[in-house]
GROMACS .gro file of C-alpha atoms in nm:
model
  187
    1UNK     CA    1   0.000   0.000   0.000
    2UNK     CA    2   0.143   0.344  -0.088
    3UNK     CA    3   0.209   0.606   0.180
    4UNK     CA    4  -0.077   0.819   0.048
    5UNK     CA    5  -0.325   0.529   0.032
    6UNK     CA    6  -0.219   0.415   0.379
    7UNK     CA    7  -0.264   0.768   0.513
    8UNK     CA    8  -0.614   0.805   0.364
    9UNK     CA    9  -0.709   0.463   0.500
   10UNK     CA   10  -0.598   0.577   0.851
   11UNK     CA   11  -0.795   0.901   0.814
   12UNK     CA   12  -1.109   0.717   0.699
   13UNK     CA   13  -1.080   0.465   0.985
   14UNK     CA   14  -1.024   0.740   1.240
   15UNK     CA   15  -1.318   0.941   1.107
   16UNK     CA   16  -1.541   0.633   1.122
   17UNK     CA   17  -1.435   0.557   1.481
   18UNK     CA   18  -1.448   0.913   1.613
   19UNK     CA   19  -1.746   1.027   1.402
   20UNK     CA   20  -1.808   1.395   1.341
   21UNK     CA   21  -1.528   1.503   1.575
   22UNK     CA   22  -1.266   1.434   1.310
   23UNK     CA   23  -0.915   1.326   1.385
   24UNK     CA   24  -0.561   1.426   1.313
   25UNK     CA   25  -0.332   1.243   1.080
   26UNK     CA   26   0.041   1.201   1.100
   27UNK     CA   27   0.163   1.295   0.752
   28UNK     CA   28   0.499   1.168   0.637
   29UNK     CA   29   0.779   1.424   0.608
   30UNK     CA   30   0.753   1.425   0.227
   31UNK     CA   31   0.375   1.482   0.254
   32UNK     CA   32   0.395   1.770   0.505
   33UNK     CA   33   0.118   2.030   0.496
   34UNK     CA   34   0.196   2.370   0.348
   35UNK     CA   35   0.274   2.667   0.570
   36UNK     CA   36   0.034   2.957   0.590
   37UNK     CA   37   0.200   3.247   0.767
   38UNK     CA   38   0.375   3.096   1.067
   39UNK     CA   39   0.119   2.815   1.115
   40UNK     CA   40   0.107   2.470   0.958
   41UNK     CA   41  -0.227   2.399   0.792
   42UNK     CA   42  -0.319   2.030   0.756
   43UNK     CA   43  -0.518   1.891   0.465
   44UNK     CA   44  -0.890   1.868   0.536
   45UNK     CA   45  -0.996   1.526   0.666
   46UNK     CA   46  -1.332   1.357   0.599
   47UNK     CA   47  -1.470   1.396   0.953
   48UNK     CA   48  -1.410   1.773   0.953
   49UNK     CA   49  -1.626   1.874   0.659
   50UNK     CA   50  -1.985   1.996   0.622
   51UNK     CA   51  -2.131   2.026   0.270
   52UNK     CA   52  -2.425   2.230   0.146
   53UNK     CA   53  -2.567   2.345  -0.187
   54UNK     CA   54  -2.731   2.664  -0.312
   55UNK     CA   55  -2.891   2.709  -0.652
   56UNK     CA   56  -2.713   2.970  -0.865
   57UNK     CA   57  -2.917   3.216  -1.068
   58UNK     CA   58  -2.951   3.072  -1.416
   59UNK     CA   59  -2.819   3.246  -1.724
   60UNK     CA   60  -2.996   3.184  -2.054
   61UNK     CA   61  -3.029   2.804  -2.061
   62UNK     CA   62  -2.754   2.749  -1.802
   63UNK     CA   63  -2.838   2.606  -1.461
   64UNK     CA   64  -2.606   2.588  -1.164
   65UNK     CA   65  -2.550   2.488  -0.805
   66UNK     CA   66  -2.281   2.621  -0.572
   67UNK     CA   67  -2.137   2.346  -0.351
   68UNK     CA   68  -2.000   2.491  -0.026
   69UNK     CA   69  -1.757   2.305   0.197
   70UNK     CA   70  -1.721   2.429   0.555
   71UNK     CA   71  -1.597   2.283   0.881
   72UNK     CA   72  -1.776   2.125   1.172
   73UNK     CA   73  -1.777   2.383   1.454
   74UNK     CA   74  -1.467   2.365   1.671
   75UNK     CA   75  -1.258   2.199   1.400
   76UNK     CA   76  -0.920   2.362   1.333
   77UNK     CA   77  -0.857   2.527   0.997
   78UNK     CA   78  -0.752   2.295   0.716
   79UNK     CA   79  -0.659   2.320   0.350
   80UNK     CA   80  -0.836   2.179   0.045
   81UNK     CA   81  -0.756   2.208  -0.324
   82UNK     CA   82  -0.879   2.075  -0.656
   83UNK     CA   83  -1.211   1.958  -0.788
   84UNK     CA   84  -1.487   1.778  -0.602
   85UNK     CA   85  -1.627   1.472  -0.777
   86UNK     CA   86  -1.995   1.530  -0.854
   87UNK     CA   87  -2.263   1.293  -0.980
   88UNK     CA   88  -2.636   1.358  -1.029
   89UNK     CA   89  -2.836   1.041  -0.973
   90UNK     CA   90  -3.200   1.117  -0.886
   91UNK     CA   91  -3.437   1.249  -1.153
   92UNK     CA   92  -3.273   1.109  -1.464
   93UNK     CA   93  -2.994   0.878  -1.577
   94UNK     CA   94  -2.685   0.909  -1.358
   95UNK     CA   95  -2.437   1.164  -1.494
   96UNK     CA   96  -2.090   1.257  -1.371
   97UNK     CA   97  -1.961   1.612  -1.390
   98UNK     CA   98  -1.655   1.685  -1.605
   99UNK     CA   99  -1.378   1.892  -1.447
  100UNK     CA  100  -1.346   2.228  -1.622
  101UNK     CA  101  -1.150   2.530  -1.498
  102UNK     CA  102  -1.430   2.778  -1.577
  103UNK     CA  103  -1.770   2.806  -1.739
  104UNK     CA  104  -2.065   3.034  -1.800
  105UNK     CA  105  -2.160   3.061  -1.430
  106UNK     CA  106  -1.819   3.068  -1.261
  107UNK     CA  107  -1.484   2.905  -1.203
  108UNK     CA  108  -1.125   3.023  -1.218
  109UNK     CA  109  -1.040   3.369  -1.353
  110UNK     CA  110  -0.922   3.370  -1.717
  111UNK     CA  111  -0.557   3.418  -1.615
  112UNK     CA  112  -0.546   3.097  -1.402
  113UNK     CA  113  -0.576   2.731  -1.494
  114UNK     CA  114  -0.459   2.559  -1.175
  115UNK     CA  115  -0.688   2.525  -0.871
  116UNK     CA  116  -0.553   2.725  -0.574
  117UNK     CA  117  -0.521   2.584  -0.223
  118UNK     CA  118  -0.808   2.712  -0.005
  119UNK     CA  119  -0.784   2.744   0.372
  120UNK     CA  120  -1.119   2.644   0.523
  121UNK     CA  121  -1.193   2.802   0.861
  122UNK     CA  122  -1.485   2.840   1.103
  123UNK     CA  123  -1.815   2.735   0.944
  124UNK     CA  124  -1.988   3.016   1.135
  125UNK     CA  125  -1.831   3.254   0.882
  126UNK     CA  126  -1.936   3.089   0.552
  127UNK     CA  127  -1.871   3.394   0.335
  128UNK     CA  128  -1.505   3.407   0.431
  129UNK     CA  129  -1.417   3.067   0.573
  130UNK     CA  130  -1.556   2.814   0.327
  131UNK     CA  131  -1.446   2.665  -0.003
  132UNK     CA  132  -1.698   2.643  -0.285
  133UNK     CA  133  -1.729   2.509  -0.638
  134UNK     CA  134  -1.984   2.574  -0.910
  135UNK     CA  135  -2.160   2.281  -1.080
  136UNK     CA  136  -2.333   2.380  -1.403
  137UNK     CA  137  -2.514   2.239  -1.703
  138UNK     CA  138  -2.751   2.328  -1.985
  139UNK     CA  139  -3.126   2.287  -1.933
  140UNK     CA  140  -3.181   2.177  -2.297
  141UNK     CA  141  -3.003   1.932  -2.524
  142UNK     CA  142  -2.852   2.010  -2.866
  143UNK     CA  143  -3.194   1.963  -3.033
  144UNK     CA  144  -3.363   2.205  -2.790
  145UNK     CA  145  -3.539   1.932  -2.587
  146UNK     CA  146  -3.565   1.979  -2.209
  147UNK     CA  147  -3.318   1.791  -1.991
  148UNK     CA  148  -3.403   1.597  -1.673
  149UNK     CA  149  -3.436   1.779  -1.341
  150UNK     CA  150  -3.214   1.614  -1.080
  151UNK     CA  151  -3.296   1.639  -0.709
  152UNK     CA  152  -2.974   1.508  -0.556
  153UNK     CA  153  -2.601   1.541  -0.610
  154UNK     CA  154  -2.341   1.301  -0.474
  155UNK     CA  155  -2.039   1.518  -0.388
  156UNK     CA  156  -1.697   1.382  -0.294
  157UNK     CA  157  -1.450   1.651  -0.183
  158UNK     CA  158  -1.082   1.602  -0.271
  159UNK     CA  159  -0.911   1.340  -0.050
  160UNK     CA  160  -1.241   1.214   0.091
  161UNK     CA  161  -1.318   0.844   0.033
  162UNK     CA  162  -1.699   0.854   0.011
  163UNK     CA  163  -1.958   1.086  -0.145
  164UNK     CA  164  -2.197   1.308   0.051
  165UNK     CA  165  -2.554   1.314  -0.080
  166UNK     CA  166  -2.688   1.670  -0.107
  167UNK     CA  167  -3.052   1.751  -0.180
  168UNK     CA  168  -3.063   2.025  -0.444
  169UNK     CA  169  -3.219   2.083  -0.784
  170UNK     CA  170  -3.048   2.122  -1.121
  171UNK     CA  171  -3.185   2.068  -1.471
  172UNK     CA  172  -2.913   1.937  -1.704
  173UNK     CA  173  -2.823   1.675  -1.964
  174UNK     CA  174  -2.451   1.700  -1.884
  175UNK     CA  175  -2.263   1.859  -1.594
  176UNK     CA  176  -1.938   2.046  -1.538
  177UNK     CA  177  -1.776   2.120  -1.204
  178UNK     CA  178  -1.523   2.397  -1.153
  179UNK     CA  179  -1.241   2.398  -0.893
  180UNK     CA  180  -1.287   2.480  -0.529
  181UNK     CA  181  -1.225   2.847  -0.459
  182UNK     CA  182  -1.212   3.064  -0.149
  183UNK     CA  183  -1.440   3.364  -0.099
  184UNK     CA  184  -1.164   3.595  -0.227
  185UNK     CA  185  -1.184   3.438  -0.576
  186UNK     CA  186  -1.561   3.448  -0.627
  187UNK     CA  187  -1.714   3.748  -0.803
   0.00000   0.00000   0.00000
């Protein structure tokens, strides 16, 4: 088993044993967390995270949902980066979102292509302490026919072994998900 796989297995086991309280991991020296200021920020662990969804105002035939990732109260700050895995599975045939840096409803600014690391802090301050990603799709297919309306997304944050079901609504035939961003990168 690789160091990374072994580490994630320990995190998943610890999270399952300790429940919502989360747990700390002991990263190897070559997998040390990045420094932020004078503090070390650890990668976010499965038991630390709280997920929610908010519908994004549609544009033309575009539909979207903002996935927000915060922390369970009392959990120390952690860092997350990359794309969440997203699948819509209730309301139509299961579809998986493609990773795209930006789209009609959001994503990275035009001068960036790599997802930035985001420090997630107190969930009581969602506007400034959470990470979020936009999921979007078109409400009609290429022939102009309406697409299915999904009522649930399965969202798996980076480095988390299992998806979180989130009740939300999005009408789409295909989906895209953009990288996780901090509040400072959203318009």
